[in-house]
Each structure stands twice: as C-alpha cells, then as structure tokens.
Tab-separated table of C-alpha atoms and ligand atoms in Angstrom:
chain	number	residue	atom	x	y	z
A	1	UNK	CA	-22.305	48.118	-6.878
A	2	UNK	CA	-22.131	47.474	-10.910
A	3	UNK	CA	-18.542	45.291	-11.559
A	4	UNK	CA	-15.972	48.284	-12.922
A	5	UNK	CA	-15.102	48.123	-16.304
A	6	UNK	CA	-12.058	49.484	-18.360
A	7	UNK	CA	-12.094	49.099	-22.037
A	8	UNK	CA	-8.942	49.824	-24.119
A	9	UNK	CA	-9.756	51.544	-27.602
A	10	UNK	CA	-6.585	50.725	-29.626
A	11	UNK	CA	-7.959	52.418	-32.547
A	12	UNK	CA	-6.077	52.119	-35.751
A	13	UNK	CA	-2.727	51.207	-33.744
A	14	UNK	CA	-0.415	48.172	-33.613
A	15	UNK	CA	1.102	45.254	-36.233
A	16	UNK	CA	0.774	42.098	-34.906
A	17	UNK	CA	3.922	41.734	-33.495
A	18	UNK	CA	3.106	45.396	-31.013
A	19	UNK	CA	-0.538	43.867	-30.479
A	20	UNK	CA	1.351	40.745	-29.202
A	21	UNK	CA	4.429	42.464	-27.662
A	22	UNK	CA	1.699	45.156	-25.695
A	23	UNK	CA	-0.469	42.498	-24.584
A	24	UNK	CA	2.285	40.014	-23.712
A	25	UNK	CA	3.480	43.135	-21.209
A	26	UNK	CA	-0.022	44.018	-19.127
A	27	UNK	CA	-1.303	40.751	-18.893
A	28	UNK	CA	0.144	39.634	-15.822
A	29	UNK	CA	-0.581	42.861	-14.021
A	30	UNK	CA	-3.751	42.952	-15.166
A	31	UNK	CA	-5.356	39.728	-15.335
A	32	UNK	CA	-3.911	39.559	-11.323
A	33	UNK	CA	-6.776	42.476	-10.705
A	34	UNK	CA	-9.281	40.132	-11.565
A	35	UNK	CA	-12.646	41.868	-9.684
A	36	UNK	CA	-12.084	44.532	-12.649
A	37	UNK	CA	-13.681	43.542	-15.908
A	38	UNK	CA	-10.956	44.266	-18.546
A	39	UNK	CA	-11.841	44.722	-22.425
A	40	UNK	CA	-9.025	45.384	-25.113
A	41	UNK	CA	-10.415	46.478	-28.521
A	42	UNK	CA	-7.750	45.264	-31.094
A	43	UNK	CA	-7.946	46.784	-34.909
A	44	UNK	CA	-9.349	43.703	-36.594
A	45	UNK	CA	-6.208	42.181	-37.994
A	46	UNK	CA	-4.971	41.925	-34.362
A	47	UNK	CA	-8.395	40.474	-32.667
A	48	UNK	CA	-7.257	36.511	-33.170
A	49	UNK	CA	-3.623	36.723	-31.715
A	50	UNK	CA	-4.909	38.817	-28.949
A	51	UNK	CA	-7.715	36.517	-28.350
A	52	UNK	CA	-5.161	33.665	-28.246
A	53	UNK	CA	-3.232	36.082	-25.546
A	54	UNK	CA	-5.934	36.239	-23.568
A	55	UNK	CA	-7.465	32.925	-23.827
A	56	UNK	CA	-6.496	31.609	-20.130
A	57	UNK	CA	-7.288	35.100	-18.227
A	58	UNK	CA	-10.595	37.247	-17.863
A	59	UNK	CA	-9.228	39.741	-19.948
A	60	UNK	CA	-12.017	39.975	-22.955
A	61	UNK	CA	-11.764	40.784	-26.887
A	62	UNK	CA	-13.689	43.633	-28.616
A	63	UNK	CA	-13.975	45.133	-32.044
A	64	UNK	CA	-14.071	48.459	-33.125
A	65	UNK	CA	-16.958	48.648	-35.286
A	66	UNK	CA	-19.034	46.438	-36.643
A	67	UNK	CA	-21.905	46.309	-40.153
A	68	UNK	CA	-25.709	45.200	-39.105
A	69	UNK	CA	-26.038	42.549	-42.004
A	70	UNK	CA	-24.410	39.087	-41.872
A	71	UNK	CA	-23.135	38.086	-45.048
A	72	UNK	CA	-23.072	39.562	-48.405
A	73	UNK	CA	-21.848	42.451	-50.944
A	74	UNK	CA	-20.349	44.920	-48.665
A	75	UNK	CA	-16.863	45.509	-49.683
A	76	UNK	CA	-14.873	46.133	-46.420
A	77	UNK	CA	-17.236	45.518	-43.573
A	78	UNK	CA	-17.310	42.933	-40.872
A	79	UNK	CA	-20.070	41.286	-39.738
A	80	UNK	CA	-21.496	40.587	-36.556
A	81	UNK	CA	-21.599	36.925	-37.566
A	82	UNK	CA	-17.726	37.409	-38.025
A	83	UNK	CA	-17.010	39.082	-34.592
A	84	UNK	CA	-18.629	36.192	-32.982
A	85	UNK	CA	-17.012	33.404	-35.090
A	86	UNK	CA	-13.746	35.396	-34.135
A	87	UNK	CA	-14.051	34.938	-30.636
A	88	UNK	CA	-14.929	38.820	-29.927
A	89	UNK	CA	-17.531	39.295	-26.964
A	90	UNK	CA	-18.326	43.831	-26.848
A	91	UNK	CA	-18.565	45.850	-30.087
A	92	UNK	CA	-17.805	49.463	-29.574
A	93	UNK	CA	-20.438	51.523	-31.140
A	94	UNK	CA	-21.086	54.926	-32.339
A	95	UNK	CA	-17.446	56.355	-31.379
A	96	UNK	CA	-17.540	59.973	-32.424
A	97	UNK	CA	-15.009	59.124	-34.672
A	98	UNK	CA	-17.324	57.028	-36.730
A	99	UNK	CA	-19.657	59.590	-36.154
A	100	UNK	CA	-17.157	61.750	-37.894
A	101	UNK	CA	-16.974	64.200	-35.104
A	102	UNK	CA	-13.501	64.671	-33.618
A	103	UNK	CA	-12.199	66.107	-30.438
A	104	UNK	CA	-8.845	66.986	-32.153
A	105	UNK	CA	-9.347	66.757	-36.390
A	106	UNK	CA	-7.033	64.536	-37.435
A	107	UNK	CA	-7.851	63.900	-40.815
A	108	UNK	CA	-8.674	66.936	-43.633
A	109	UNK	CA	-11.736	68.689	-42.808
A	110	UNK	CA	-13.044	67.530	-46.390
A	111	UNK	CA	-12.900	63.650	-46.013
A	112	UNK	CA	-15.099	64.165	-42.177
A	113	UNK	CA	-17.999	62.891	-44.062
A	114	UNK	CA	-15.863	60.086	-44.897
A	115	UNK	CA	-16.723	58.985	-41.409
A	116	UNK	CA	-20.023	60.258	-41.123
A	117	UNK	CA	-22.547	57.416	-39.486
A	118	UNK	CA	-25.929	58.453	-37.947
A	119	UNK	CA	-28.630	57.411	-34.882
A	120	UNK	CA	-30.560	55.085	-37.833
A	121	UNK	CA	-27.078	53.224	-38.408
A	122	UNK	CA	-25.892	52.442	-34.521
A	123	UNK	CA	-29.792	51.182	-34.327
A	124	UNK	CA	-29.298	48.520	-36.749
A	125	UNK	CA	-25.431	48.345	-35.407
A	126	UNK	CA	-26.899	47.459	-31.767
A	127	UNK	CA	-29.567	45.105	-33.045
A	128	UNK	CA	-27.314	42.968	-34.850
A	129	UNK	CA	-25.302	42.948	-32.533
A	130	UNK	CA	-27.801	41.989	-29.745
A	131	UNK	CA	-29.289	39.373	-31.890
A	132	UNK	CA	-26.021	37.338	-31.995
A	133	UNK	CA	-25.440	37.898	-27.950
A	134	UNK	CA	-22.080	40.151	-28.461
A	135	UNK	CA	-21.937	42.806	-25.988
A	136	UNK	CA	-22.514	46.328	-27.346
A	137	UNK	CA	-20.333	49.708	-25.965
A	138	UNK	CA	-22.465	52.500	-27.015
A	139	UNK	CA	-20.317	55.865	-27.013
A	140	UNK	CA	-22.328	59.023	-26.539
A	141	UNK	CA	-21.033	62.399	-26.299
A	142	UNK	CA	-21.387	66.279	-26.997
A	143	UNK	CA	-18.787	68.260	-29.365
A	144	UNK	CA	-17.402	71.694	-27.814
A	145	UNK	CA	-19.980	73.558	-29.635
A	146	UNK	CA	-22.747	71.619	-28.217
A	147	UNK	CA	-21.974	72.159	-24.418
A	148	UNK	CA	-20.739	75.959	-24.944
A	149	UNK	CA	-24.660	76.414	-26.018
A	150	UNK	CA	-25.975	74.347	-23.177
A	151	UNK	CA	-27.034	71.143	-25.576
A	152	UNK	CA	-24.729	68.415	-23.757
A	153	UNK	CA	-28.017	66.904	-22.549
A	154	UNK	CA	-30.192	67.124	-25.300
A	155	UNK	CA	-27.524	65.646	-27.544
A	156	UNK	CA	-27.023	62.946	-25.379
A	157	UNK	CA	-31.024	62.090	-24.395
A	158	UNK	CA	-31.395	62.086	-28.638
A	159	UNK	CA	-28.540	59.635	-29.062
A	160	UNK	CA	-29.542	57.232	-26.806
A	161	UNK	CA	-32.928	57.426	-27.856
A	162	UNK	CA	-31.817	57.115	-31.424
A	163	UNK	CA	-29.669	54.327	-30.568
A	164	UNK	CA	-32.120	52.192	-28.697
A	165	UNK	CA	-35.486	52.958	-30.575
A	166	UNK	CA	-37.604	49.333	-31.145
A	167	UNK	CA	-34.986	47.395	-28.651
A	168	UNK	CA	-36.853	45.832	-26.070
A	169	UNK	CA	-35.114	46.287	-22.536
A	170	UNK	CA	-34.944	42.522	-21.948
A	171	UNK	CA	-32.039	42.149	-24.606
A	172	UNK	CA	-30.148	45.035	-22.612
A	173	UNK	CA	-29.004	43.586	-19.445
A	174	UNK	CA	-25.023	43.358	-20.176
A	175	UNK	CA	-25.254	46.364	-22.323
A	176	UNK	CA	-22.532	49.070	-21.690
A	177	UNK	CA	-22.519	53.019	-22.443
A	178	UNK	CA	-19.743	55.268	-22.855
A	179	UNK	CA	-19.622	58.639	-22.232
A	180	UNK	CA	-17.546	60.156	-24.151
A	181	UNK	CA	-17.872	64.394	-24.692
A	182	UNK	CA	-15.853	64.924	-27.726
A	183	UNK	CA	-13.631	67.868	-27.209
A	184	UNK	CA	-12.085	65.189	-24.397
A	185	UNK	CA	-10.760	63.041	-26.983
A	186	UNK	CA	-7.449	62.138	-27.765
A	187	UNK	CA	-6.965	66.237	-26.896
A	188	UNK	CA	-5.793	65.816	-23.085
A	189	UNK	CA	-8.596	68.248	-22.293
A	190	UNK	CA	-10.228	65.596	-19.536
A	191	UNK	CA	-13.601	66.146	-18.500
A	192	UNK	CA	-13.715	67.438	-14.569
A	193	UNK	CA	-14.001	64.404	-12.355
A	194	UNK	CA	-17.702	66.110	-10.675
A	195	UNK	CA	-19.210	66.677	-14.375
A	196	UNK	CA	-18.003	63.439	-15.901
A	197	UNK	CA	-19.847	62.186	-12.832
A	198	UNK	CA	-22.866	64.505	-13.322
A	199	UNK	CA	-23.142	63.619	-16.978
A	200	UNK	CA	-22.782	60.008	-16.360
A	201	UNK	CA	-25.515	59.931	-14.189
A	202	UNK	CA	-27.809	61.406	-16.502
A	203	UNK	CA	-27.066	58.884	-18.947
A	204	UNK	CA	-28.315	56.089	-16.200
A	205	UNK	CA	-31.510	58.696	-15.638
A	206	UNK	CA	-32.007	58.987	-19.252
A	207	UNK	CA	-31.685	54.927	-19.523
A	208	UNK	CA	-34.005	54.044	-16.829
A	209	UNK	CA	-36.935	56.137	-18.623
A	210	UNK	CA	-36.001	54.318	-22.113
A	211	UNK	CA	-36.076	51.218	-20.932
A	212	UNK	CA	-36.846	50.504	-17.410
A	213	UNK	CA	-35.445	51.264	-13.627
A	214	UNK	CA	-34.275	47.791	-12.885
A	215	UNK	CA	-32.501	47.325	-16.237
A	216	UNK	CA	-30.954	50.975	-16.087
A	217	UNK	CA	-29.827	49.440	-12.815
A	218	UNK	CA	-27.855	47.188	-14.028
A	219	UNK	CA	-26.500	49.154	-17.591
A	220	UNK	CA	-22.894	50.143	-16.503
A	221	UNK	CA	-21.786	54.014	-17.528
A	222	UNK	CA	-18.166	54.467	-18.815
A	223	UNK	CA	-16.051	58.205	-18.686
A	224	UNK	CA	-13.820	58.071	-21.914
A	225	UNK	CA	-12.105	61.148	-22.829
A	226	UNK	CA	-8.233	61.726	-22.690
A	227	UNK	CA	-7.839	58.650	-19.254
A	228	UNK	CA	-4.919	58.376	-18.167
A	229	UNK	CA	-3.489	56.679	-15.000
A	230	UNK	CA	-2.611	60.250	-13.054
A	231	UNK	CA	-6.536	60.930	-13.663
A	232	UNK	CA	-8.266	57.465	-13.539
A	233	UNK	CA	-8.976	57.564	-9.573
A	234	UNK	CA	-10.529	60.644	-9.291
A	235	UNK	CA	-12.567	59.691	-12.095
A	236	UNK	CA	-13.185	56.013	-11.207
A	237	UNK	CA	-14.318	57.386	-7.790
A	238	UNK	CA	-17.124	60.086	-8.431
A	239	UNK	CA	-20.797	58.344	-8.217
A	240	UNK	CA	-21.925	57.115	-11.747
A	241	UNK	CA	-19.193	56.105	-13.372
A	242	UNK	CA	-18.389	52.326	-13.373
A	243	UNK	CA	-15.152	52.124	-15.302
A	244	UNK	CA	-12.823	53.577	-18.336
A	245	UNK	CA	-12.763	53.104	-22.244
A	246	UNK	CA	-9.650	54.412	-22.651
A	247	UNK	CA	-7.920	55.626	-26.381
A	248	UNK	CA	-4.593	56.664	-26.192
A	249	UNK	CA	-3.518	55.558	-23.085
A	250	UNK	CA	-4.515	52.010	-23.645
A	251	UNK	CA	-1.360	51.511	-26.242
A	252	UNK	CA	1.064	51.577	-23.384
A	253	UNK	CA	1.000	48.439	-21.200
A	254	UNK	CA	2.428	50.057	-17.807
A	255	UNK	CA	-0.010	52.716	-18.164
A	256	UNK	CA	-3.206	51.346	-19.201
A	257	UNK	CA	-2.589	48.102	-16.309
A	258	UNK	CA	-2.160	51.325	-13.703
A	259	UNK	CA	-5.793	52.169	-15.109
A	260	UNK	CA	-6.886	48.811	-14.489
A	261	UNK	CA	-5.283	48.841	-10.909
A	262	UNK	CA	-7.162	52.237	-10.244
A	263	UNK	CA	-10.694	51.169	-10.895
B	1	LIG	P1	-8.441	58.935	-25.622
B	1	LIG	O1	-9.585	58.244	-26.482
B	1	LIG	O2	-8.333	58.159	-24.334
B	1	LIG	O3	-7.206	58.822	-26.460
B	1	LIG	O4	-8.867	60.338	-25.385
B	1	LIG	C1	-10.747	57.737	-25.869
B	1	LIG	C2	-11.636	57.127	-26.903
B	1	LIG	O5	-11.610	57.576	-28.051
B	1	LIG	O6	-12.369	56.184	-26.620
C-alpha cells in the first residue's frame, strides 16, 4: 500500500503570527501520527517560519505555485530555484484556481482571466520543478458543467496528458496527483466517497498508460474537494485514494490534525 498523504492548501490565509500560532497548535498531534505523510502549503511569506516549525518533525513545506524559469525579469513570480533555496520540498500545481476555474466564484466574473493558466504552462511548471528534485502536486479536476455533460473523464485524461507531455516516467516516481472536481471546492458540496474513489482510480489507469504500470504504481492519488474531518474516513477508505489536500479545513489546527489522524 502507497504511504497516505494529506496536504493542507492554506491558500491566501494567515500573517505570520496565525501561520505560527496554527502550526504551533497541530504539530504535536500530528507529527505523533508519523506513518502519515503530512504537507502544509504556507502562502509564501509564511513558508520560512513554518519551515523553522517544522524543522524537527516529518511534517513537510510546500508552495502554492510556482514560475518554470529560474532567475530573471518576471515581476512577482517565484522560482523553482527559490522554493528549493527556501527549504520547500512539493509544489502544488495547476489548482483550478490558477486555472481560473472556481467551484464557488469568489472574485468578479471579469478578473477570472486574471487567473487563467493552461496545460502548456503546468508542463513547463512540472519540468522545472522536476529538474530541481521538488516534489510536484498536480491538481486535476472537472467543473459542474463538465460532468453534467458526461466530460469528467475526458477533461481529466487531457489534463494529465497536457501536464506530462515530453516528461520521461523515470523523473516521476515521488510525483503526487490531486483530484480535485471543481464544483467540490471550497463549496461543501463533497464528492461521494464511491465516485471520488471511481475517479481516482482512473487517474492511476490514465497514469499507468502515460507513463508506465510500475511507475503509475507508485504515483499516489489525492481526493481534494470541501475535506473535512466528519468526511475524511469514508473518503480515506474507498480503494484509490491515498490521502487529502485539503483547503479550508486545513486553517484550523484541531480539525485538519483529526484529518491527519483519519488517514
Ligand atoms: P477546500 O479546498 O478543502 O476548501 O474545498 C480544497 C483545495 O482547494 O485544494
């Protein structure tokens, strides 16, 4: 059995003083449930005092978001090079909401495109981030629309295809995808247990024709969508899905270490 995972998604959430206070709170409980593998995704002015947190535990530091070049004129991006000088090991990438495609619209429908990032741009996302050994979270999911006309798997076989085009399966063995169906998140509308399981599955079936059966083996397969502890063990339990990344719920300690406890 593939090691369970939970990733916390903090999104654009905490000061440094609530990063410090939050983590200060779960890190007993959770870093005691140490066969889990536990990931907390700070907003980048948090990552080094959480890293500093964490520093004596298992618990590991992610970003949010990263840009494919290293160095150079691009006002307002961080680098891979940066994540890895900064002590971060997993990169979320392609969330829907850098997609620009949100479960609940929380910004004015004009400034979506704002947000808008495509296949092409998680490509070059994953590669850079491959190339300096940081641990990539690929989120993949289908909006409302998409699964009312019957698309949820055709949207998700072209993402990951998109996403891994030209990457050699050799470079994927710690990779990690999320499943993530949009209208789940941050609405409360969780996915049924049995589908997330179903879909999550398909992801590994879709993975192990990219790239190949023995690395699709290994590739663990996230449910992220409105997690929260009352739900976590019937999700954590259905066949295919290895673990959490959790939004919302991941900002309160109690809750998001009874996530941890659950997987
Ligand atoms: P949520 O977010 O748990 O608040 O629904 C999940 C995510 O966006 O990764």
């Amino acid at each position: 059995m593939r090691t369970r995972l939970v990733v916390g998604n903090w999104k654009m959430n905490f000061t440094e003083a609530e990063a410090t206070a939050a983590v200060q709170s779960f890190i007993k409980m959770v870093s005691a449930k140490s066969t889990v593998d536990v990931v907390v995704c700070p907003p980048a002015t948090c990552i080094h005092s959480v890293r500093e947190l964490v520093k004596d535990t298992h618990v590991k530091v992610g970003a949010q978001d990263v840009f494919w070049e290293d160095a150079g004129a691009f006002t307002g991006r961080i680098s891979p090079r940066m994540l890895d000088d900064a002590g971060v090991t997993h990169c979320i990438v392609g969330h829907s909401e850098t997609r620009g495609r949100f479960g609940k619209l929380e910004v004015p429908a004009s400034t979506v495109s704002t947000f808008v990032e495509t296949n092409e741009t998680i490509n070059l996302k994953l590669k850079a981030l491959l190339f300096h050994a940081l641990i990539p979270i690929l989120c993949v999911g289908e909006t409302t629309e998409e699964r009312k006309e019957g698309f949820t798997e055709a949207v998700i076989r072209e993402q990951l295809a998109g996403a891994l085009a030209g990457i050699d399966a050799s470079e994927l063995y710690f990779f990690v995808v999320a499943y993530e169906p949009v209208w789940a998140i941050g609405t409360g509308n969780t996915c049924e247990p049995e589908e997330a399981g179903r879909v999550c599955r398909f992801v590994s079936s879709v993975l192990a024709e990219l790239l190949d059966a023995d690395v699709a083996e290994n590739i663990r397969v996230l449910y992220g969508g409105s997690v929260r502890a009352a739900n976590a063990g019937d999700l954590f339990q259905q066949d295919g899905i290895d673990g959490g990344l959790v939004g919302g719920a991941s900002l309160d300690p109690l809750e998001f270490s009874r996530i941890v406890m659950s997987a």
